Amino acid sequence: MNTTQSEKITPRSQDYAAWYQDVIRQADLAEAAEVVKGCMVIKPHGYAVWERIVAELDRRFKETGHKNAYFPLLIPESFLRKEAEHVEGFSPELAVVTIGGGKKLEEPYVIRPTSETIIGHFFSKWISSWRDLPLLINQWANVVRWEMRTRMFLRTTEFLWQEGHTAHASHEEALEETLRMLGIYAEFAEGIMAMPVIRGIKTRAEKFAGADRSYCIEAMMQNGLALQAGTSHDLGQNFGKAFDVKFQNKNGELDYAWQTSWGVSTRLIGGLIMSHSDDNGLVLPPKLAPIQVAFVPIYRKEEERAQVVEKAHALSAELRRLGTSVVVDDREGYNPGYKFFHWEQRGVPVRVEIGPRDVAAGSTVVKRRDDGAKQVVPMAGLAEMVSGLLAKIQSDLFGRAEKRLRDNTVLAGSLGEVAEILKDATAEKGGGKFVMVHIADDPACDAKMKELKASVRCIPLVDEHGGPGKCIITGQDVPQRALVAKAY
Amino acid sequence: MNTTQSEKITPRSQDYAAWYQDVIRQADLAEAAEVVKGCMVIKPHGYAVWERIVAELDRRFKETGHKNAYFPLLIPESFLRKEAEHVEGFSPELAVVTIGGGKKLEEPYVIRPTSETIIGHFFSKWISSWRDLPLLINQWANVVRWEMRTRMFLRTTEFLWQEGHTAHASHEEALEETLRMLGIYAEFAEGIMAMPVIRGIKTRAEKFAGADRSYCIEAMMQNGLALQAGTSHDLGQNFGKAFDVKFQNKNGELDYAWQTSWGVSTRLIGGLIMSHSDDNGLVLPPKLAPIQVAFVPIYRKEEERAQVVEKAHALSAELRRLGTSVVVDDREGYNPGYKFFHWEQRGVPVRVEIGPRDVAAGSTVVKRRDDGAKQVVPMAGLAEMVSGLLAKIQSDLFGRAEKRLRDNTVLAGSLGEVAEILKDATAEKGGGKFVMVHIADDPACDAKMKELKASVRCIPLVDEHGGPGKCIITGQDVPQRALVAKAY
């Protein structure tokens, strides 16, 4: 593919939004599909990261009893109208198929923006007794939402995601599922993406259209903006009633099923980029890096080449035996500097250099992508050392991201103070903060935050900021502070 | 989910098409999505089979240097028109999005029926030199083709598939790739699906719209009908010219890239069903079975229960250590007969029964799904025995399918003979044959076969039927026999 190596990456301090686009281009993750409005092409390196994300999540879903299935892309337009809030939330974003096989359709189809409606329809056919519950389904799919302002990975007209859809015999069980999946998202974000998150509940104004309550994980990007990284919805009996999902309970009475839905998407890749990457390009946490270690043989003469390349292959084989994903960059016609740059921009966590003098000395030079630290490491025991280093990088990345989150979380006691704290924060210039304030779960209060171009991101499930207080807008008593921030 | 156990499966001899639908329903593989014309829901058991297919193929694609990527679902309508044959082939089948975000679109988008056009557009941006070649991309995706007559898995308006798209510096390399991927499909079909296939080249009338030549694998279903199970296309420079995919060759001259595309889809699951299943339901080859072994504990009293269930779990753990996928059906409230039926209909290759007397005797009863053979097997060494049995079942399934193919392949020397052989063959009644005839690669000859409701399926790459002869329609000399059959 076209090598764009010589193009520069805008420094973060100059323009964070431009930096983000540059990192994506230089790491060859994706490119805007200008001919398809708001869409993008996920290029091989970006797709390989997505495959790692899918593998990690899919395993967790299966371990908790969920099964994958696949429902139609096209949904009869009338289905959306069956749940009043749902249609209101999604109609402005729909792509509508009006022609099929050369003929105007009697009833148009919409391309799924999410699948609660079509899955609700099938749940009503599959569920008749408490014995059929819980029904735990997940779908990996593409969805389309007609977006006005798009940003690669973060908000695109089409995106890839998973959507879990479950049905339960009681609200208690449904709520337990909602929180279980939120917990899986949080554990994945922190343990695998090295991205600390705040688990919380959305305000009523910010919840999913059709849910009773929505739970979310919110992460802080390097510019201090919030990113909603995953959501899990307690749907109550709303879709159960809209789609007649009824079951006979243990007492022989008919009741509507209690449902949940939950999802994460390719947006996570945007969060990954903005959690760890630097002015030299992408930085990937080892647990999600499609390539964890790149060996770069260094040589001038042909006889040196054979020797260092052979050694690189032998050492890489040892690393592979430990379950590490390795590439030996023995491409001809490219100098070592080019190769260093290549793997650095693509976020490979560890680079191992081997030259003729290293072979003679029985050592290598190992470089960390995250902090740039270099060290000479003996070939004997290299595999174990690098394996340990990968674990260290993973935890260091999390540690740094967590410190940033802590350092940029502040308290505010009045609307004026919130306004002052957030006034200069933008996606481009940075300066965002997580502002913890007492604020009522009231659409009027959410609207006040919107005036500041901010929003109530969530009411954290664990209150670490001192309990009750008075709402900065209404003055009413509220049990704890909520998280307010500017967000993607 | 709703248990449909008591519903009967129509015997194959009575109505093969009804049998096919019944097997799908009873194995809980899929169901027609009546509310979305021509579409289906792939239910968890069906999707699990697809996941096994994806895993096996994806590994083979990656081993041969291909990388996965993802391109937009929506394609500008004008793109289709850039390749004259392509638009002619696909326009009657398009789903068209005319409204997005509440507004009529200036240029409608079509939902991809296949992605040569949109990928061609991006290849032209990514390729500029011979150094960028070969470019080897694969995409796992959903596609939509507005079909008039649909059958679950075999022909649905939306289906899941993979589409490989590659670009090369010479026709020789492109053709090599086309045949390499055909070889991978054939090896997968025979080695993993236990489904023998004929590798061949399509006639000019039957080739993919936009290809220079199309290669295919054709399988024989139990009713003697042919199923095109995979195709690999030599696209020549057709899409290169349509989308201006140019590169500078080693001599410094500009040339158009030589491209290929190749795909298999969820249709393979239809082929799988019709290769091995019987009047009792689904039969899966062990290498694609999501569950390979089902343990059914048999007991009357509670103290027996604990004992047999414990033993079943201990034995199943040994099998898992050998890499076997096992379920222990310890559900309460269902009798053994129900469980036998349950796993049988779902195609699980081996069942292991353990009752109190078996525990006392240190033995189990092992039953093969494919031929119904039962034997008493000592618990000591059970895991190794079952593991070997799975391999035996896999090869027996292939052996039986291959014998069927051989027994139902016949020669014909005239048009009248072909007509006579195929006259009563239908999807419902069976009686299909693979008829090997000398026939010219001429659209007029293909048309003659269409009059018999048959088609020239392919000209086999390996001629096993005696070399040259005279075309049964035109009388001209042709180098070998071609395969004619009724087909799905």
Short mmCIF file of C-alpha atoms in Angstrom, two decimals, chain A residues 181-461:
data_model
loop_
_atom_site.label_atom_id
_atom_site.label_comp_id
_atom_site.label_asym_id
_atom_site.label_seq_id
_atom_site.Cartn_x
_atom_site.Cartn_y
_atom_site.Cartn_z
CA MET A 181 -22.44 -6.62 31.11
CA LEU A 182 -21.47 -3.13 32.22
CA GLY A 183 -18.96 -4.84 34.49
CA ILE A 184 -17.58 -6.87 31.60
CA TYR A 185 -17.17 -3.71 29.53
CA ALA A 186 -15.40 -1.96 32.40
CA GLU A 187 -13.10 -4.91 33.08
CA PHE A 188 -12.29 -5.16 29.35
CA ALA A 189 -11.66 -1.40 29.03
CA GLU A 190 -9.35 -1.32 32.04
CA GLY A 191 -7.70 -4.73 31.84
CA ILE A 192 -7.27 -5.07 28.07
CA MET A 193 -7.46 -1.55 26.64
CA ALA A 194 -5.59 -0.09 29.64
CA MET A 195 -8.25 2.62 29.62
CA PRO A 196 -9.70 3.52 33.05
CA VAL A 197 -13.42 4.17 33.04
CA ILE A 198 -16.12 5.60 35.29
CA ARG A 199 -19.10 3.29 35.58
CA GLY A 200 -22.31 5.22 35.93
CA ILE A 201 -25.96 5.65 35.18
CA LYS A 202 -27.14 8.10 32.53
CA THR A 203 -29.55 10.86 33.45
CA ARG A 204 -33.08 10.42 32.16
CA ALA A 205 -32.40 13.01 29.48
CA GLU A 206 -29.35 11.15 28.23
CA LYS A 207 -30.64 7.57 28.32
CA PHE A 208 -31.14 5.31 25.30
CA ALA A 209 -34.39 5.96 23.45
CA GLY A 210 -36.68 3.22 24.73
CA ALA A 211 -34.80 2.22 27.89
CA ASP A 212 -35.93 2.68 31.45
CA ARG A 213 -32.37 3.40 32.53
CA SER A 214 -29.05 3.37 30.71
CA TYR A 215 -25.72 2.53 32.28
CA CYS A 216 -22.42 3.50 30.71
CA ILE A 217 -18.68 3.53 31.00
CA GLU A 218 -17.06 6.91 30.41
CA ALA A 219 -13.36 7.30 29.66
CA MET A 220 -11.20 10.43 29.65
CA MET A 221 -9.26 11.12 26.47
CA GLN A 222 -5.85 12.84 26.56
CA ASN A 223 -7.49 16.19 25.80
CA GLY A 224 -9.75 15.81 28.81
CA LEU A 225 -12.87 15.16 26.78
CA ALA A 226 -15.15 12.30 27.78
CA LEU A 227 -15.84 9.32 25.54
CA GLN A 228 -18.84 7.11 26.15
CA ALA A 229 -17.16 3.77 25.56
CA GLY A 230 -20.01 1.35 26.16
CA THR A 231 -23.64 1.29 27.26
CA SER A 232 -25.89 -1.26 28.91
CA HIS A 233 -29.62 -0.65 29.02
CA ASP A 234 -32.33 -1.76 31.40
CA LEU A 235 -35.23 -1.79 28.91
CA GLY A 236 -37.87 -2.65 31.48
CA GLN A 237 -40.93 -4.06 29.73
CA ASN A 238 -41.00 -1.34 27.08
CA PHE A 239 -40.04 -3.50 24.11
CA GLY A 240 -41.82 -6.46 25.69
CA LYS A 241 -45.05 -4.48 25.47
CA ALA A 242 -44.29 -2.99 22.04
CA PHE A 243 -43.56 -6.42 20.53
CA ASP A 244 -45.80 -8.54 22.70
CA VAL A 245 -42.99 -10.58 24.26
CA LYS A 246 -45.10 -12.46 26.81
CA PHE A 247 -44.34 -15.47 28.93
CA GLN A 248 -46.15 -17.60 31.47
CA ASN A 249 -44.45 -17.21 34.84
CA LYS A 250 -44.03 -19.93 37.47
CA ASN A 251 -47.43 -19.03 38.92
CA GLY A 252 -49.07 -19.62 35.56
CA GLU A 253 -49.70 -15.91 34.95
CA LEU A 254 -48.87 -14.12 31.71
CA ASP A 255 -46.33 -11.32 32.01
CA TYR A 256 -44.21 -9.27 29.64
CA ALA A 257 -40.52 -10.16 29.47
CA TRP A 258 -37.97 -7.85 31.04
CA GLN A 259 -35.28 -7.00 28.52
CA THR A 260 -31.80 -5.58 28.32
CA SER A 261 -29.52 -4.48 25.52
CA TRP A 262 -25.86 -3.50 25.56
CA GLY A 263 -23.24 -2.58 23.02
CA VAL A 264 -19.76 -1.44 22.19
CA SER A 265 -18.49 -0.51 18.76
CA THR A 266 -15.49 0.37 16.58
CA ARG A 267 -15.62 3.66 18.50
CA LEU A 268 -13.48 1.82 21.06
CA ILE A 269 -10.58 2.11 18.62
CA GLY A 270 -10.92 5.88 18.78
CA GLY A 271 -10.78 5.66 22.56
CA LEU A 272 -7.72 3.45 22.35
CA ILE A 273 -5.90 5.93 20.13
CA MET A 274 -6.72 8.89 22.36
CA SER A 275 -5.78 7.06 25.56
CA HIS A 276 -2.17 6.15 24.80
CA SER A 277 -0.79 7.47 21.52
CA ASP A 278 1.81 10.22 21.26
CA ASP A 279 3.32 12.69 18.81
CA ASN A 280 5.23 9.86 17.13
CA GLY A 281 2.04 7.98 16.30
CA LEU A 282 0.00 5.10 17.59
CA VAL A 283 0.71 3.41 20.92
CA LEU A 284 -1.10 0.11 21.45
CA PRO A 285 -1.45 -1.75 24.74
CA PRO A 286 0.24 -5.16 24.32
CA LYS A 287 -3.00 -7.06 24.99
CA LEU A 288 -4.62 -5.54 21.88
CA ALA A 289 -1.61 -5.19 19.63
CA PRO A 290 -1.94 -7.45 16.55
CA ILE A 291 1.87 -7.40 16.47
CA GLN A 292 3.49 -7.15 19.90
CA VAL A 293 7.14 -7.31 18.97
CA ALA A 294 8.95 -6.22 15.79
CA PHE A 295 12.46 -7.52 15.15
CA VAL A 296 14.54 -5.23 12.96
CA PRO A 297 17.75 -6.84 11.63
CA ILE A 298 20.50 -4.32 10.95
CA TYR A 299 23.20 -5.06 8.38
CA ARG A 300 25.30 -3.60 5.60
CA LYS A 301 26.82 -6.57 3.80
CA GLU A 302 25.14 -9.66 2.49
CA GLU A 303 27.01 -12.03 4.82
CA GLU A 304 25.90 -9.91 7.79
CA ARG A 305 22.35 -10.06 6.53
CA ALA A 306 22.12 -13.85 6.59
CA GLN A 307 23.56 -13.94 10.09
CA VAL A 308 21.34 -11.30 11.77
CA VAL A 309 18.18 -12.37 9.97
CA GLU A 310 18.73 -15.98 11.00
CA LYS A 311 19.28 -14.91 14.61
CA ALA A 312 16.18 -12.70 14.54
CA HIS A 313 14.09 -15.61 13.31
CA ALA A 314 15.48 -17.94 15.97
CA LEU A 315 14.75 -15.46 18.78
CA SER A 316 11.30 -14.64 17.40
CA ALA A 317 10.45 -18.34 17.42
CA GLU A 318 11.18 -18.46 21.15
CA LEU A 319 8.87 -15.50 21.73
CA ARG A 320 6.12 -17.09 19.68
CA ARG A 321 6.36 -20.17 21.87
CA LEU A 322 5.43 -17.92 24.80
CA GLY A 323 2.32 -16.84 22.91
CA THR A 324 3.69 -13.54 21.70
CA SER A 325 2.80 -12.13 18.30
CA VAL A 326 6.02 -11.28 16.48
CA VAL A 327 7.13 -9.99 13.11
CA VAL A 328 10.68 -10.14 11.73
CA ASP A 329 11.03 -7.22 9.35
CA ASP A 330 13.46 -8.72 6.85
CA ARG A 331 12.15 -6.70 3.92
CA GLU A 332 14.89 -5.80 1.50
CA GLY A 333 15.30 -2.35 0.05
CA TYR A 334 14.32 -0.53 3.24
CA ASN A 335 16.85 0.80 5.73
CA PRO A 336 16.57 0.23 9.50
CA GLY A 337 15.50 3.84 10.14
CA TYR A 338 12.56 3.40 7.81
CA LYS A 339 11.59 0.19 9.59
CA PHE A 340 11.90 1.74 13.06
CA PHE A 341 9.60 4.53 11.97
CA HIS A 342 7.20 2.08 10.33
CA TRP A 343 6.59 -0.01 13.45
CA GLU A 344 6.71 2.97 15.77
CA GLN A 345 3.90 4.76 13.90
CA ARG A 346 1.86 1.55 13.97
CA GLY A 347 2.10 1.26 17.73
CA VAL A 348 4.01 -2.02 18.06
CA PRO A 349 4.83 -2.14 21.81
CA VAL A 350 8.38 -3.51 21.62
CA ARG A 351 11.12 -3.30 19.03
CA VAL A 352 14.16 -5.59 19.06
CA GLU A 353 17.21 -4.49 17.05
CA ILE A 354 19.90 -6.98 16.08
CA GLY A 355 23.09 -5.97 14.26
CA PRO A 356 26.32 -7.88 13.54
CA ARG A 357 27.96 -6.52 16.71
CA ASP A 358 24.93 -7.62 18.76
CA VAL A 359 25.24 -11.12 17.33
CA ALA A 360 28.93 -11.13 18.25
CA ALA A 361 28.17 -9.90 21.77
CA GLY A 362 25.17 -12.22 22.19
CA SER A 363 22.88 -9.31 22.92
CA THR A 364 20.10 -7.22 21.39
CA VAL A 365 18.74 -3.71 21.81
CA VAL A 366 15.18 -3.64 23.12
CA LYS A 367 13.09 -0.48 22.79
CA ARG A 368 9.73 0.26 24.40
CA ARG A 369 7.28 2.10 22.19
CA ASP A 370 5.41 3.71 25.10
CA ASP A 371 8.21 5.59 26.86
CA GLY A 372 11.04 5.20 24.35
CA ALA A 373 13.34 3.51 26.89
CA LYS A 374 16.10 1.45 25.29
CA GLN A 375 18.20 -1.25 26.87
CA VAL A 376 20.74 -3.86 25.92
CA VAL A 377 19.38 -7.33 26.63
CA PRO A 378 21.28 -10.63 26.37
CA MET A 379 19.93 -13.05 23.78
CA ALA A 380 19.82 -15.74 26.43
CA GLY A 381 16.53 -15.16 28.21
CA LEU A 382 15.38 -12.49 25.74
CA ALA A 383 11.99 -14.13 25.23
CA GLU A 384 11.18 -14.19 28.95
CA MET A 385 12.47 -10.64 29.39
CA VAL A 386 10.33 -9.27 26.53
CA SER A 387 7.33 -11.23 27.72
CA GLY A 388 7.68 -9.60 31.13
CA LEU A 389 8.25 -6.22 29.53
CA LEU A 390 4.97 -6.49 27.62
CA ALA A 391 3.12 -7.03 30.90
CA LYS A 392 4.94 -4.05 32.39
CA ILE A 393 4.03 -1.82 29.43
CA GLN A 394 0.41 -2.88 29.74
CA SER A 395 0.26 -1.88 33.40
CA ASP A 396 2.29 1.30 32.90
CA LEU A 397 -0.12 2.45 30.19
CA PHE A 398 -3.02 1.91 32.53
CA GLY A 399 -1.19 3.65 35.36
CA ARG A 400 -0.48 6.73 33.24
CA ALA A 401 -4.04 6.92 31.97
CA GLU A 402 -5.38 6.55 35.49
CA LYS A 403 -3.13 9.31 36.77
CA ARG A 404 -4.36 11.59 33.99
CA LEU A 405 -7.93 10.82 34.92
CA ARG A 406 -7.25 11.54 38.59
CA ASP A 407 -5.27 14.72 37.89
CA ASN A 408 -7.97 16.10 35.65
CA THR A 409 -10.98 15.33 37.79
CA VAL A 410 -12.11 18.38 39.75
CA LEU A 411 -14.97 19.41 41.99
CA ALA A 412 -17.22 22.40 41.33
CA GLY A 413 -19.77 24.02 43.60
CA SER A 414 -21.68 26.29 41.25
CA LEU A 415 -22.79 26.64 37.66
CA GLY A 416 -20.35 29.53 37.25
CA GLU A 417 -17.49 27.40 38.44
CA VAL A 418 -18.37 24.60 35.96
CA ALA A 419 -18.54 27.19 33.17
CA GLU A 420 -15.16 28.63 34.16
CA ILE A 421 -13.48 25.23 34.31
CA LEU A 422 -14.76 24.07 30.93
CA LYS A 423 -14.86 27.33 29.02
CA ASP A 424 -11.71 26.87 26.95
CA ALA A 425 -11.82 23.11 26.57
CA THR A 426 -12.16 21.88 22.99
CA ALA A 427 -11.40 18.73 21.04
CA GLU A 428 -8.66 20.69 19.26
CA LYS A 429 -7.03 22.57 22.11
CA GLY A 430 -7.65 20.12 24.92
CA GLY A 431 -8.02 21.41 28.45
CA GLY A 432 -11.05 19.26 29.22
CA LYS A 433 -11.81 18.17 32.78
CA PHE A 434 -14.13 15.74 34.50
CA VAL A 435 -16.13 18.04 36.76
CA MET A 436 -17.88 16.41 39.69
CA VAL A 437 -20.95 18.40 40.70
CA HIS A 438 -24.16 18.01 42.61
CA ILE A 439 -26.81 18.18 39.95
CA ALA A 440 -30.34 16.82 39.81
CA ASP A 441 -31.39 14.12 37.35
CA ASP A 442 -33.75 16.56 35.63
CA PRO A 443 -33.85 17.38 31.88
CA ALA A 444 -33.75 21.09 32.77
CA CYS A 445 -30.38 20.57 34.44
CA ASP A 446 -29.06 18.57 31.48
CA ALA A 447 -30.17 21.47 29.25
CA LYS A 448 -28.15 23.93 31.36
CA MET A 449 -25.04 21.82 30.77
CA LYS A 450 -25.75 21.78 27.04
CA GLU A 451 -25.58 25.58 27.11
CA LEU A 452 -21.97 25.16 28.23
CA LYS A 453 -21.44 22.68 25.35
CA ALA A 454 -21.01 20.07 28.09
CA SER A 455 -23.23 17.28 29.36
CA VAL A 456 -23.95 15.21 32.43
CA ARG A 457 -21.99 12.11 31.44
CA CYS A 458 -23.26 9.92 34.26
CA ILE A 459 -24.01 9.56 37.93
CA PRO A 460 -21.15 7.26 39.04
CA LEU A 461 -22.14 3.91 40.52
#
